[in-house]
Coordinates of C-alpha atoms in Angstrom, one line a residue:
X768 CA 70.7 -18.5 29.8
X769 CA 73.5 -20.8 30.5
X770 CA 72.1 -21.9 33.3
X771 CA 68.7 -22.8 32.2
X772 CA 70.1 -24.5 29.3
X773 CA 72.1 -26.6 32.0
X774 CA 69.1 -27.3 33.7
X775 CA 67.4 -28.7 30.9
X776 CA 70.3 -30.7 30.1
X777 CA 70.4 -32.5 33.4
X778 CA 66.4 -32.8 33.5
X779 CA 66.6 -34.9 30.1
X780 CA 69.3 -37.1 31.2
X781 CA 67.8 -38.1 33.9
X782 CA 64.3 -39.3 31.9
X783 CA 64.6 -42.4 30.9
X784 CA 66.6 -45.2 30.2
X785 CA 65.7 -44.9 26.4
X786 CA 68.3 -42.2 24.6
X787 CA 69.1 -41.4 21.3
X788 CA 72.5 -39.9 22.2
X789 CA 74.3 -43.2 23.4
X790 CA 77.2 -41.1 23.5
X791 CA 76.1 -39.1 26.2
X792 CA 73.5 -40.8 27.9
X793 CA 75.3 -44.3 28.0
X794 CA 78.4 -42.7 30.1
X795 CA 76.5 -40.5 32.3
X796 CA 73.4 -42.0 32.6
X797 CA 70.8 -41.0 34.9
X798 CA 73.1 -42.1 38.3
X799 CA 75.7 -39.9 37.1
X800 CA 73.1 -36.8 38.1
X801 CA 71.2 -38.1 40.6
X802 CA 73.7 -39.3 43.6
X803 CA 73.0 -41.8 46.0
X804 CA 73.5 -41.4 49.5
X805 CA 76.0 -43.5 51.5
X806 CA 76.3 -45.7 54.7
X807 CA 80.0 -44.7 54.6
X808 CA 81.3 -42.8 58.1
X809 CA 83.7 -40.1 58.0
X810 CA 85.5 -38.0 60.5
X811 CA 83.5 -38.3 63.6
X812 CA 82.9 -34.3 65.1
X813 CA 83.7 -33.4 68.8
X814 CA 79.9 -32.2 69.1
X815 CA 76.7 -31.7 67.4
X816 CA 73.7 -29.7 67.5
X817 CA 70.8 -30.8 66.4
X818 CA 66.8 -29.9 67.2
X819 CA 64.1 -32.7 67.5
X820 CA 60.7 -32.3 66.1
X821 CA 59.5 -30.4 69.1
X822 CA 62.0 -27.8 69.2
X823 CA 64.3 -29.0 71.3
X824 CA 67.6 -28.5 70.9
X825 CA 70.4 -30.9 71.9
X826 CA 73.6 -31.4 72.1
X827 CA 75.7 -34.8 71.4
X828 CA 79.4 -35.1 72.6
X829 CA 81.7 -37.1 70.9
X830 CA 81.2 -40.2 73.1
X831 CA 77.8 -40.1 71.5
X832 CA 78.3 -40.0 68.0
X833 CA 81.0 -42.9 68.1
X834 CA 78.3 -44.7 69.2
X835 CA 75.9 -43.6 66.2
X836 CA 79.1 -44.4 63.8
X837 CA 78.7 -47.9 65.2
X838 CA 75.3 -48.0 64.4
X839 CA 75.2 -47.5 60.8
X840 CA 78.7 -49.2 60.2
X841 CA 76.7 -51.9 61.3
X842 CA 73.5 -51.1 59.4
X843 CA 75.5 -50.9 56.5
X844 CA 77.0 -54.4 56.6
X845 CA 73.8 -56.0 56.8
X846 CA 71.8 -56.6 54.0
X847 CA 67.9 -55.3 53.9
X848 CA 68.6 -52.5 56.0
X849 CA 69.5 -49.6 54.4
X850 CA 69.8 -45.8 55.3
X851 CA 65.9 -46.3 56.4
X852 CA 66.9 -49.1 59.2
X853 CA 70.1 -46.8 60.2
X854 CA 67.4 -44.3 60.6
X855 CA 65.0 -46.3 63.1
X856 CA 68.1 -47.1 64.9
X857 CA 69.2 -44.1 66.2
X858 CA 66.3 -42.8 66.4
X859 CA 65.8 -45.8 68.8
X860 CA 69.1 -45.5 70.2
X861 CA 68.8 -41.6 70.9
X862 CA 65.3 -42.2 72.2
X863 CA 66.0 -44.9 74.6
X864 CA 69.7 -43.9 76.1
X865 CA 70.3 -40.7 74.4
X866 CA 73.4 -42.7 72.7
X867 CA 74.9 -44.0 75.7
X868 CA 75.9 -47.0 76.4
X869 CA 74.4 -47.4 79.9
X870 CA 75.0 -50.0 82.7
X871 CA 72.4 -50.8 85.5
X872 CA 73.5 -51.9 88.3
X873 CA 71.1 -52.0 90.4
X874 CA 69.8 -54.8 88.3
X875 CA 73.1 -56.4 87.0
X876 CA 75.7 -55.1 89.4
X877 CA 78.6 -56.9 86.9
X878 CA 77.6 -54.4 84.1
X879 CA 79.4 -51.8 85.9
X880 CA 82.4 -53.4 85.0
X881 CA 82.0 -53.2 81.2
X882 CA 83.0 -49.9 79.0
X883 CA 80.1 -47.1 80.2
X884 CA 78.8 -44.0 79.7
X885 CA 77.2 -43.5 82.9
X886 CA 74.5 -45.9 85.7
X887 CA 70.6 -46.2 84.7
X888 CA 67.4 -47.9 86.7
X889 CA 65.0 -48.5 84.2
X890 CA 63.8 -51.9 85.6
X891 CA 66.6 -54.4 84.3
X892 CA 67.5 -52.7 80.7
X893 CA 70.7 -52.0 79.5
X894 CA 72.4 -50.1 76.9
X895 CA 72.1 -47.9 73.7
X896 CA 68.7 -49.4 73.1
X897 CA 68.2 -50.5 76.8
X898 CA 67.3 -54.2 76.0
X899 CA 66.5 -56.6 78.8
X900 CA 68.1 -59.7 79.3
X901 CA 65.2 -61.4 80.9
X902 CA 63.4 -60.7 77.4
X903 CA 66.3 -62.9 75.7
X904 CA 67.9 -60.1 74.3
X905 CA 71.6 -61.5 75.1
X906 CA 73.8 -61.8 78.3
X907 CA 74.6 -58.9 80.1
X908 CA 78.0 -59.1 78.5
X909 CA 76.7 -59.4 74.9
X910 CA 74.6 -56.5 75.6
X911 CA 77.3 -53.8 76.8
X912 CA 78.9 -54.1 73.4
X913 CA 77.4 -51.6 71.1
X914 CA 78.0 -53.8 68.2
X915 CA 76.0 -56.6 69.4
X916 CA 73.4 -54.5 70.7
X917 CA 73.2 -52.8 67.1
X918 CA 73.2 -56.1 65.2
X919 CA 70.1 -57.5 68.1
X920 CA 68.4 -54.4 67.3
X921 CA 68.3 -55.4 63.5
X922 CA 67.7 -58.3 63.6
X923 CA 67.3 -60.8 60.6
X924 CA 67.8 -63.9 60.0
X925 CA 71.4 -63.7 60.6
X926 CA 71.1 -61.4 63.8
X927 CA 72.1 -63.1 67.1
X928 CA 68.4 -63.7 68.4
X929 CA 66.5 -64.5 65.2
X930 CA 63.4 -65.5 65.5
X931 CA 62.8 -63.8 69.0
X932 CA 62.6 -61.3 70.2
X933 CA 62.3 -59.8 66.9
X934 CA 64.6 -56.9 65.2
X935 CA 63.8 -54.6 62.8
X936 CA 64.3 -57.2 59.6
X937 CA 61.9 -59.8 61.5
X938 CA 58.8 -57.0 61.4
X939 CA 56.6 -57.2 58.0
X940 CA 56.5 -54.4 56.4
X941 CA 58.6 -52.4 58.0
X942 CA 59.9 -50.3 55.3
X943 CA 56.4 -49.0 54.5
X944 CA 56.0 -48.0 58.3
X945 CA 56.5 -44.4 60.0
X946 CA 60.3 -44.6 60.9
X947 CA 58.5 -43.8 64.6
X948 CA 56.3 -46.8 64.2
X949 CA 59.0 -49.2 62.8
X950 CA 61.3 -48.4 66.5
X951 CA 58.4 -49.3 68.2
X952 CA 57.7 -52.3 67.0
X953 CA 61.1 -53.6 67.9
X954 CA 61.0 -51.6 71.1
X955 CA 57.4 -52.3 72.1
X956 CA 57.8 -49.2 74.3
X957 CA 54.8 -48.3 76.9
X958 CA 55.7 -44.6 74.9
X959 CA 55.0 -46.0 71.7
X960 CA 54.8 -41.9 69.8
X961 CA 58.4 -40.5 71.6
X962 CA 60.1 -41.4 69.0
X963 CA 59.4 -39.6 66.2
X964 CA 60.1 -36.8 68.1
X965 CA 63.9 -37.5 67.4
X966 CA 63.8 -38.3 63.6
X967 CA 65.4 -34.9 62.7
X968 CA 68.0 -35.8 65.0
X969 CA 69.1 -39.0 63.8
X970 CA 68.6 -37.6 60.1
X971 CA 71.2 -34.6 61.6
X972 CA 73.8 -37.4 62.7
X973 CA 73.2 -39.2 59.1
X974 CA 74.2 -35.9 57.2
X975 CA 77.3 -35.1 59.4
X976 CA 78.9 -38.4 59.9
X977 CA 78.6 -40.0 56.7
X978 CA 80.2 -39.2 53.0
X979 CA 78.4 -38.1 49.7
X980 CA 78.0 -41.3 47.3
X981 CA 80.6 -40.6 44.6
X982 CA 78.5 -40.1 41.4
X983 CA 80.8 -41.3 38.7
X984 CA 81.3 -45.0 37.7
X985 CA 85.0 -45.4 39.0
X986 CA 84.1 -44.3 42.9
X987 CA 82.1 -45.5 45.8
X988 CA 85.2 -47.4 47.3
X989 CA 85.3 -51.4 47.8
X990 CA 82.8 -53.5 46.9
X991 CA 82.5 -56.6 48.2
X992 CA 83.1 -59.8 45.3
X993 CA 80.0 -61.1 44.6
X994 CA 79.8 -65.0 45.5
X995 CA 77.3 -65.8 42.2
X996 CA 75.4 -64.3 39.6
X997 CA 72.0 -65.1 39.3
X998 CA 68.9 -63.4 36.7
X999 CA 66.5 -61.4 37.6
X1000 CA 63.1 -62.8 37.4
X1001 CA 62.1 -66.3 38.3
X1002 CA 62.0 -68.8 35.9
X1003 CA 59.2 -68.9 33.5
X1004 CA 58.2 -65.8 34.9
X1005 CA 59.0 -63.7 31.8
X1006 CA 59.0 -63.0 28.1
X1007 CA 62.1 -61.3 26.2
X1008 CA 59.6 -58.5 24.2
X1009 CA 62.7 -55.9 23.7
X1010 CA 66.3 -56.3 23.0
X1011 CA 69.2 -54.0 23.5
X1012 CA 70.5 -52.0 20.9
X1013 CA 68.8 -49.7 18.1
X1014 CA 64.6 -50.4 17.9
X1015 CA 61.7 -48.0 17.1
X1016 CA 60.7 -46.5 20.1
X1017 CA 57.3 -47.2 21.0
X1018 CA 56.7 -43.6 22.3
X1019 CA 58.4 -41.3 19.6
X1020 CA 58.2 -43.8 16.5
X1021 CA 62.0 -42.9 15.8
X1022 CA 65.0 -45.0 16.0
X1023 CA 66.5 -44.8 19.7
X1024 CA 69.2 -46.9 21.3
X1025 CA 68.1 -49.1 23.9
X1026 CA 70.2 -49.2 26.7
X1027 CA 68.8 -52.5 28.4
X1028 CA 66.9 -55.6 28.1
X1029 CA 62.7 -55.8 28.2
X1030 CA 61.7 -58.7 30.2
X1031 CA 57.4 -58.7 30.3
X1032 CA 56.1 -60.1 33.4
X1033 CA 53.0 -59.8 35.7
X1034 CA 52.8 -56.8 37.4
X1035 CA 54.0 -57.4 41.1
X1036 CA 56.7 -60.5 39.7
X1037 CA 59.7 -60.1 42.5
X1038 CA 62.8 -58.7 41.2
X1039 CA 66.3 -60.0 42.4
X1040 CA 69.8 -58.5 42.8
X1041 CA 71.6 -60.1 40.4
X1042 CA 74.9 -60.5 42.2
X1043 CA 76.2 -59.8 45.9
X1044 CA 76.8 -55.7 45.9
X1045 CA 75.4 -52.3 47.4
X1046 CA 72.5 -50.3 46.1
X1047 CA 74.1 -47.1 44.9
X1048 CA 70.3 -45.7 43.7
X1049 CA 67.0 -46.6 45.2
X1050 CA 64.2 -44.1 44.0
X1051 CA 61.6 -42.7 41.8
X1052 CA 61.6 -40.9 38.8
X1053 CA 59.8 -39.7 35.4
X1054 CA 61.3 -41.6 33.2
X1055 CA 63.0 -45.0 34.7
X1056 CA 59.6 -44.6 36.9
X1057 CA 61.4 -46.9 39.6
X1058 CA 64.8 -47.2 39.4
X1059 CA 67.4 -49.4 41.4
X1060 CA 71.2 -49.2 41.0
X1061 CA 73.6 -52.1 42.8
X1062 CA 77.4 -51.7 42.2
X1063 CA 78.7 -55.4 42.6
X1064 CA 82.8 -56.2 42.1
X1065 CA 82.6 -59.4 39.6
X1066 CA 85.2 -61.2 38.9
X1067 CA 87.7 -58.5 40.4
X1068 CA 85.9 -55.8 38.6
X1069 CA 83.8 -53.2 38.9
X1070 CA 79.5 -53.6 37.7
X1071 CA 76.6 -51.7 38.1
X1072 CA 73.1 -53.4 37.1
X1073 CA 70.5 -51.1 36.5
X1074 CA 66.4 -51.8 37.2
X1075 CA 63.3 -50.0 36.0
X1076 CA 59.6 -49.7 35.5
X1077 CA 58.8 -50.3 39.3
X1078 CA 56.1 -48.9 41.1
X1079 CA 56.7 -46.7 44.2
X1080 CA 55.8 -49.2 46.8
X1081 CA 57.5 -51.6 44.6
X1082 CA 61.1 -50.4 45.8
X1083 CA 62.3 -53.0 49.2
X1084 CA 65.6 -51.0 49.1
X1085 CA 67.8 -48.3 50.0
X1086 CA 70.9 -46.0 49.0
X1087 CA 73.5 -47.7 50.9
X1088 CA 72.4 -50.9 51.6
X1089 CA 74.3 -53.9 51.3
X1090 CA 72.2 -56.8 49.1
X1091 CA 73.2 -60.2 48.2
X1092 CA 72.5 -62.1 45.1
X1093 CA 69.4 -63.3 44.7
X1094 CA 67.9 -61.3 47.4
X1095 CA 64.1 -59.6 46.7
X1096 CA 64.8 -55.8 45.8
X1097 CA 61.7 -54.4 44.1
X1098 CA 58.7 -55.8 42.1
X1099 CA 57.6 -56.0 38.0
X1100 CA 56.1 -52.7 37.9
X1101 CA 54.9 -50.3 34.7
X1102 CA 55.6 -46.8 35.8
X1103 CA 57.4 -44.1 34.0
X1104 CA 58.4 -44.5 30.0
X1105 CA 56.4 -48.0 29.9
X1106 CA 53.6 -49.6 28.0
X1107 CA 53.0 -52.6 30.5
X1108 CA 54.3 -54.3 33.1
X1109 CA 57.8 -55.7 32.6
X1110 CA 61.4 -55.6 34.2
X1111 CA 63.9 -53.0 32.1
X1112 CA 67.6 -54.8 33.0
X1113 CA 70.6 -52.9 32.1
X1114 CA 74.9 -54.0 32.9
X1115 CA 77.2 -51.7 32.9
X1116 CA 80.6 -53.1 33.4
X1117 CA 83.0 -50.3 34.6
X1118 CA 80.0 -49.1 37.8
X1119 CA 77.2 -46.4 36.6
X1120 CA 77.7 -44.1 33.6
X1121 CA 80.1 -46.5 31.6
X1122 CA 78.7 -48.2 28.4
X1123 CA 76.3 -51.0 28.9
X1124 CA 76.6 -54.0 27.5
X1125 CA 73.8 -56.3 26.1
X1126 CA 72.4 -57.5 29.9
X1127 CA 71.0 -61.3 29.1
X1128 CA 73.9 -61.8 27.1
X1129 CA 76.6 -60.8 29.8
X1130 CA 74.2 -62.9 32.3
X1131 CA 74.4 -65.8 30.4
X1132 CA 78.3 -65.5 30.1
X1133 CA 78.7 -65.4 33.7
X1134 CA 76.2 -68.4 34.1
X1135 CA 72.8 -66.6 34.9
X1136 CA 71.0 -68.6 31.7
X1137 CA 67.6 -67.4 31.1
X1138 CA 65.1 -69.6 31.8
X1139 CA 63.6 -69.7 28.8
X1140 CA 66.3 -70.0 26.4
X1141 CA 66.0 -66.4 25.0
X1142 CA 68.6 -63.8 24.6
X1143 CA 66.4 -61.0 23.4
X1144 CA 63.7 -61.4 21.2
X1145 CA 62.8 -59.0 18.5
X1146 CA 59.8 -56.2 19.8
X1147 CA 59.8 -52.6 20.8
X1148 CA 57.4 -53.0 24.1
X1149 CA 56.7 -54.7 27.2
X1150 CA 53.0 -56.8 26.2
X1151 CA 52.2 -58.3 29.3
X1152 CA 49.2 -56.4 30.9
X1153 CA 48.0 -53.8 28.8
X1154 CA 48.8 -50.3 27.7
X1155 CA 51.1 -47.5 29.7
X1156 CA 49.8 -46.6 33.5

């Protein structure tokens, strides 16, 4: 009976952002329940097992799994990619070299004489993701360092061969591709379905090389300071329609504390990351609908800013990934406890599950001035667009 009663308790915390028990759901909150997973590597194992999608097992020495540690240390520290990029990675990585850093000789007699993990002949190719020089990839000494290779292979606008040939971050879209398809694209492999084959694998070396997300609003280790704060929405893209504190609800009739700030906008409006940080939830659920959580260090301290309403497909980021202010992370949505499109905003100094604060108040304070002048007009629903969807 316990247990079930547990259950329940955990199921309604994690509904909505919407709570009559400010108490409770203000210092838990929904993050507090629902952990994020992390881009943070620990101890690195001797070996691991681990079966690909066709049933074959494999083993990966020590050697091996440095060289995945280096991949999503370096996944992690650049923004847009995200436990779903460390993913294509090494599933890249483990496809192409089998996480060795390979030389070729035969092609580039000099790469023998950089740190190796054994001689390959596949054409002029070379290392973890066997990229070819002649392609513009990088120098052969650029390209027997694992870091470079790993920042080449994402790509980006800061990567080191941005626009061309193009990483992960330069392919549109990439995040709504098979993880199989995404490698390939970067790879453009004669092979183009191998690898998939190895997604269990790389989802094996994600699971035992990296720490659990800590859960409670005090954790989750340094963040980086944020360099500015910025709002939301773009200007004049928005209308105030709910304020923070005690309303009517629009769904029960009652009076509920509101935990955040109702800014209406046209479905599909971009959403930003308010400040510099690292996304500590990125998902879907019934009652935030979907939900994004970035930790940012402001000021020396500790902040978690909370957005909801978005549509599945509306999400452009991951648990773990490193974001910077301003960036694109989601779009105006109306899913789960909504009546129309608009962008639910909560602050909660401290990190997740610590009291929020009024959110276009604290923006304005640290300079983020709403565009149009408002800090929370009276209302009880989003009015842009209709009726819930």
């Amino acid at each position: 009976m316990v247990k079930k009663l547990l259950v329940v308790l955990l199921a309604l915390l994690c509904i909505g952002p919407s709570t009559a028990l400010i108490g409770l759901g203000a210092f838990m909150g929904p993050a507090g329940f629902c952990p994020a997973d992390s881009l943070t590597v620990g101890p690195i194992p001797d070996q691991l097992t681990a079966t690909t999608a066709d049933g074959t097992q494999v083993v990966l020495e020590k050697r091996q799994l440095t060289h995945a540690a280096t991949i999503i240390t370096t996944g992690a520290s650049i923004p847009g990619v995200g436990q779903a990029g460390v993913r294509v990675a090494l599933m890249a990585a483990l496809t192409e070299s089998r996480l060795r850093m390979l030389a070729n000789t035969g092609a580039y007699p000099e790469s023998g004489s950089f740190p190796n993990d054994g001689d390959a002949a596949d054409h002029d190719s070379l290392g973890l993701f066997q990229m070819r020089p002649a392609a513009g990839w990088g120098t052969v000494a650029k390209l027997m360092n694992p870091e470079y290779q790993s920042k080449a292979f994402y790509g980006g606008e800061q990567g080191p061969n941005f626009p061309s040939p193009r990483g992960l971050l330069d392919i549109p879209g990439w995040q709504q591709m098979d993880p199989g398809s995404a490698a390939q694209a970067v790879e453009v492999s004669a092979f183009p379905d191998r690898y998939r084959n190895w997604q269990p694998v790389a989802d094996a070396i994600l699971t035992a090389l990296t720490t659990p997300a800590p859960s409670g609003g005090t954790g989750g280790g340094v963040v980086p300071e944020t360099s500015r704060v910025g709002f939301p929405l773009p200007e004049g893209s928005y209308t105030s329609t709910d304020s923070f504190g005690w309303r009517i609800d629009p769904f029960t009739g009652e009076s509920e504390f509101h935990s955040g700030s109702d800014l209406a906008a046209a479905d599909g409006t971009p959403i930003y990351a308010v400040a510099d940080g690292r996304v500590a939830v990125g998902e879907f659920s019934a009652g935030w609908g979907g939900l994004i959580v970035i930790e940012h260090s402001v000021g020396g301290a500790r902040v978690a800013s909370y957005y909801a309403h978005m549509w599945q497909d509306g999400i452009y980021v991951t648990n773990g990934e490193t974001v910077a202010a301003g960036q694109h992370i989601g779009d105006v949505g109306s899913s789960g406890r909504s009546t129309g499109p608009h962008l639910h905003v909560e602050i909660r100094p401290g990190g997740q599950g610590q009291p929020p604060v009024n959110a276009v108040e604290w923006l304005a304070q640290h300079g983020a001035v709403p565009s149009d002048g408002t800090t929370g007009a009276a209302g009880c629903r989003a009015n842009v667009g209709g009726g819930a969807r």
